[in-house]
Amino acid sequence: MREENCSCARRFADINDLGPLRQILERYRGERGALIPMLQDAQEAYGYLDEKIMRELAKGSGYQLSQLYGVATFYTQFRLKPIGEHLIRVCHGTACHVAGAEQISEEIYNFLGIRDGETTEDGQFTVESVMCVGACSLSPIMIVDEDTHGKLRPSDVRKVLKRYMRDGGGKEDE
């Protein structure tokens, strides 16, 4: 069971609170070439780049809204939709693919009832496929928040994910 004050739990600013955004804009005021770090900081503060946030960034930074969206949609690190409390990334690089990453992903999809890029209805989990996390010796790999789970078998997936569920995943123990 996870503790309430666990450092891996995401705490984002309310999308209607522009305080963090004003601080970000002040930090980068007049600094050319700071578009990507500014977007990264905004996403770190709010969890994703909402349209309201993007418009405020454009207004306060001098960048065109189209420039902001151009960068945010080009790089996969940026999100335009909120993610779940827990982000599950499954490596689909060559080593992980050969070791069974597809079966790991399918088990996640079946267990959570969502597909790649989706978030569960309760907002607990978002799942995404990624290419190579640089830990091929642990393949196949699933990363939940900042925790790496390697050398997985499909039968391990439910047990691992239950550790991250708000209710502890029910009565079943590992």
Short mmCIF file of C-alpha atoms in Angstrom, two decimals:
data_model
loop_
_atom_site.label_atom_id
_atom_site.label_comp_id
_atom_site.label_asym_id
_atom_site.label_seq_id
_atom_site.Cartn_x
_atom_site.Cartn_y
_atom_site.Cartn_z
CA MET A 1 0.00 0.00 0.00
CA ARG A 2 1.31 3.44 -0.89
CA GLU A 3 1.64 6.28 1.58
CA GLU A 4 -0.30 9.49 0.97
CA ASN A 5 2.83 11.61 1.02
CA CYS A 6 4.67 9.47 -1.51
CA SER A 7 7.02 11.65 -3.57
CA CYS A 8 5.95 9.98 -6.80
CA ALA A 9 2.34 11.19 -6.56
CA ARG A 10 1.79 14.04 -8.99
CA ARG A 11 0.62 17.38 -7.64
CA PHE A 12 -0.10 19.94 -10.33
CA ALA A 13 -1.26 23.53 -10.14
CA ASP A 14 -4.91 24.20 -10.87
CA ILE A 15 -5.25 25.14 -14.53
CA ASN A 16 -7.14 28.29 -13.45
CA ASP A 17 -4.32 29.44 -11.15
CA LEU A 18 -2.05 31.57 -13.31
CA GLY A 19 0.45 32.23 -10.50
CA PRO A 20 2.90 29.51 -11.56
CA LEU A 21 2.58 30.64 -15.18
CA ARG A 22 3.40 34.23 -14.28
CA GLN A 23 6.54 33.04 -12.49
CA ILE A 24 7.58 31.03 -15.54
CA LEU A 25 7.02 34.00 -17.85
CA GLU A 26 9.05 36.23 -15.54
CA ARG A 27 11.87 33.68 -15.41
CA TYR A 28 12.19 33.67 -19.21
CA ARG A 29 11.32 37.32 -19.89
CA GLY A 30 13.53 38.65 -22.70
CA GLU A 31 15.44 35.40 -23.05
CA ARG A 32 15.53 34.34 -26.70
CA GLY A 33 15.60 30.64 -27.48
CA ALA A 34 13.82 29.72 -24.27
CA LEU A 35 10.69 28.35 -25.90
CA ILE A 36 11.31 24.68 -25.07
CA PRO A 37 12.39 25.24 -21.43
CA MET A 38 9.40 27.57 -20.95
CA LEU A 39 7.02 24.89 -22.27
CA GLN A 40 8.73 22.25 -20.13
CA ASP A 41 8.33 24.39 -17.01
CA ALA A 42 4.67 25.09 -17.78
CA GLN A 43 3.98 21.41 -18.30
CA GLU A 44 5.82 20.54 -15.10
CA ALA A 45 3.67 23.07 -13.21
CA TYR A 46 0.30 22.09 -14.71
CA GLY A 47 0.82 18.52 -15.89
CA TYR A 48 -0.03 19.35 -19.49
CA LEU A 49 -0.29 22.31 -21.84
CA ASP A 50 -3.93 23.35 -21.77
CA GLU A 51 -5.20 25.78 -24.43
CA LYS A 52 -5.64 28.48 -21.77
CA ILE A 53 -2.02 28.03 -20.66
CA MET A 54 -0.78 28.09 -24.25
CA ARG A 55 -2.66 31.33 -24.95
CA GLU A 56 -1.26 32.97 -21.81
CA LEU A 57 2.25 31.82 -22.70
CA ALA A 58 1.90 33.33 -26.17
CA LYS A 59 0.55 36.59 -24.80
CA GLY A 60 3.25 36.89 -22.13
CA SER A 61 6.28 35.62 -24.04
CA GLY A 62 6.05 37.27 -27.42
CA TYR A 63 5.92 33.95 -29.25
CA GLN A 64 3.07 33.31 -31.65
CA LEU A 65 0.50 30.77 -30.47
CA SER A 66 1.22 28.78 -33.66
CA GLN A 67 4.93 28.62 -32.69
CA LEU A 68 4.04 27.24 -29.27
CA TYR A 69 1.72 24.62 -30.73
CA GLY A 70 4.27 23.80 -33.44
CA VAL A 71 6.87 22.90 -30.83
CA ALA A 72 4.42 21.23 -28.43
CA THR A 73 3.02 18.96 -31.14
CA PHE A 74 6.42 18.15 -32.66
CA TYR A 75 8.11 16.87 -29.51
CA THR A 76 6.59 13.83 -27.82
CA GLN A 77 7.58 15.09 -24.36
CA PHE A 78 4.76 17.62 -24.45
CA ARG A 79 1.15 16.79 -23.64
CA LEU A 80 -1.95 18.71 -24.66
CA LYS A 81 -4.25 16.55 -22.52
CA PRO A 82 -4.05 15.76 -18.81
CA ILE A 83 -2.41 12.52 -17.77
CA GLY A 84 -3.37 10.19 -14.97
CA GLU A 85 -2.01 10.21 -11.47
CA HIS A 86 0.38 7.45 -12.59
CA LEU A 87 2.10 7.42 -15.96
CA ILE A 88 2.90 3.96 -17.29
CA ARG A 89 5.48 3.85 -20.06
CA VAL A 90 6.24 0.59 -21.84
CA CYS A 91 9.47 0.38 -23.80
CA HIS A 92 8.99 -0.89 -27.35
CA GLY A 93 12.62 -0.52 -28.47
CA THR A 94 14.17 -3.46 -30.29
CA ALA A 95 15.38 -5.40 -27.24
CA CYS A 96 12.08 -4.94 -25.38
CA HIS A 97 10.07 -5.76 -28.49
CA VAL A 98 11.96 -9.03 -28.97
CA ALA A 99 11.61 -9.84 -25.25
CA GLY A 100 7.80 -9.45 -25.29
CA ALA A 101 6.87 -5.77 -24.89
CA GLU A 102 3.75 -6.26 -27.00
CA GLN A 103 2.43 -8.87 -24.56
CA ILE A 104 3.23 -6.54 -21.63
CA SER A 105 1.26 -3.73 -23.28
CA GLU A 106 -1.67 -6.01 -24.07
CA GLU A 107 -1.82 -7.14 -20.45
CA ILE A 108 -1.87 -3.50 -19.31
CA TYR A 109 -4.62 -2.67 -21.82
CA ASN A 110 -6.70 -5.66 -20.71
CA PHE A 111 -6.23 -4.96 -17.01
CA LEU A 112 -6.93 -1.21 -17.14
CA GLY A 113 -9.43 -1.17 -20.01
CA ILE A 114 -7.54 1.51 -21.95
CA ARG A 115 -5.24 1.60 -24.99
CA ASP A 116 -1.97 3.38 -25.75
CA GLY A 117 -2.21 7.12 -25.09
CA GLU A 118 -5.40 6.84 -23.04
CA THR A 119 -6.21 7.57 -19.41
CA THR A 120 -8.48 5.49 -17.18
CA GLU A 121 -11.88 7.03 -16.41
CA ASP A 122 -10.94 7.46 -12.75
CA GLY A 123 -7.82 9.42 -13.75
CA GLN A 124 -5.45 7.01 -12.01
CA PHE A 125 -3.44 5.74 -15.00
CA THR A 126 -2.22 6.87 -18.40
CA VAL A 127 -0.36 4.40 -20.58
CA GLU A 128 2.03 5.18 -23.41
CA SER A 129 4.44 3.27 -25.59
CA VAL A 130 7.94 4.70 -25.81
CA MET A 131 10.98 3.84 -27.86
CA CYS A 132 14.06 2.70 -25.94
CA VAL A 133 14.55 3.76 -22.35
CA GLY A 134 18.21 2.72 -22.45
CA ALA A 135 18.02 -0.28 -20.15
CA CYS A 136 18.05 -3.14 -22.65
CA SER A 137 19.49 -5.63 -20.16
CA LEU A 138 16.20 -5.33 -18.19
CA SER A 139 13.90 -5.92 -21.17
CA PRO A 140 10.98 -5.94 -21.36
CA ILE A 141 10.55 -2.83 -19.23
CA MET A 142 7.58 -0.96 -17.82
CA ILE A 143 8.17 2.34 -16.01
CA VAL A 144 5.46 3.53 -13.64
CA ASP A 145 6.05 7.14 -12.63
CA GLU A 146 9.80 6.98 -11.90
CA ASP A 147 9.91 3.30 -10.92
CA THR A 148 11.44 0.86 -13.42
CA HIS A 149 10.08 -2.69 -13.54
CA GLY A 150 12.26 -4.90 -15.70
CA LYS A 151 12.47 -8.47 -16.93
CA LEU A 152 8.68 -8.55 -16.84
CA ARG A 153 6.41 -11.38 -17.81
CA PRO A 154 2.79 -10.67 -18.72
CA SER A 155 1.78 -12.40 -15.48
CA ASP A 156 3.75 -9.74 -13.50
CA VAL A 157 1.83 -6.75 -14.87
CA ARG A 158 -1.31 -6.94 -12.71
CA LYS A 159 0.72 -7.49 -9.56
CA VAL A 160 2.89 -4.45 -10.27
CA LEU A 161 -0.02 -2.16 -11.20
CA LYS A 162 -2.03 -3.12 -8.13
CA ARG A 163 0.71 -1.52 -6.01
CA TYR A 164 -0.18 1.84 -7.57
CA MET A 165 -3.94 1.61 -7.25
CA ARG A 166 -5.59 3.94 -4.72
CA ASP A 167 -7.29 1.06 -2.97
CA GLY A 168 -4.21 -1.15 -3.09
CA GLY A 169 -5.70 -3.32 -5.80
CA GLY A 170 -8.01 -5.29 -3.58
CA LYS A 171 -7.23 -8.22 -1.26
CA GLU A 172 -4.82 -10.08 -3.54
CA ASP A 173 -1.24 -9.89 -2.33
CA GLU A 174 1.91 -10.44 -4.34
#
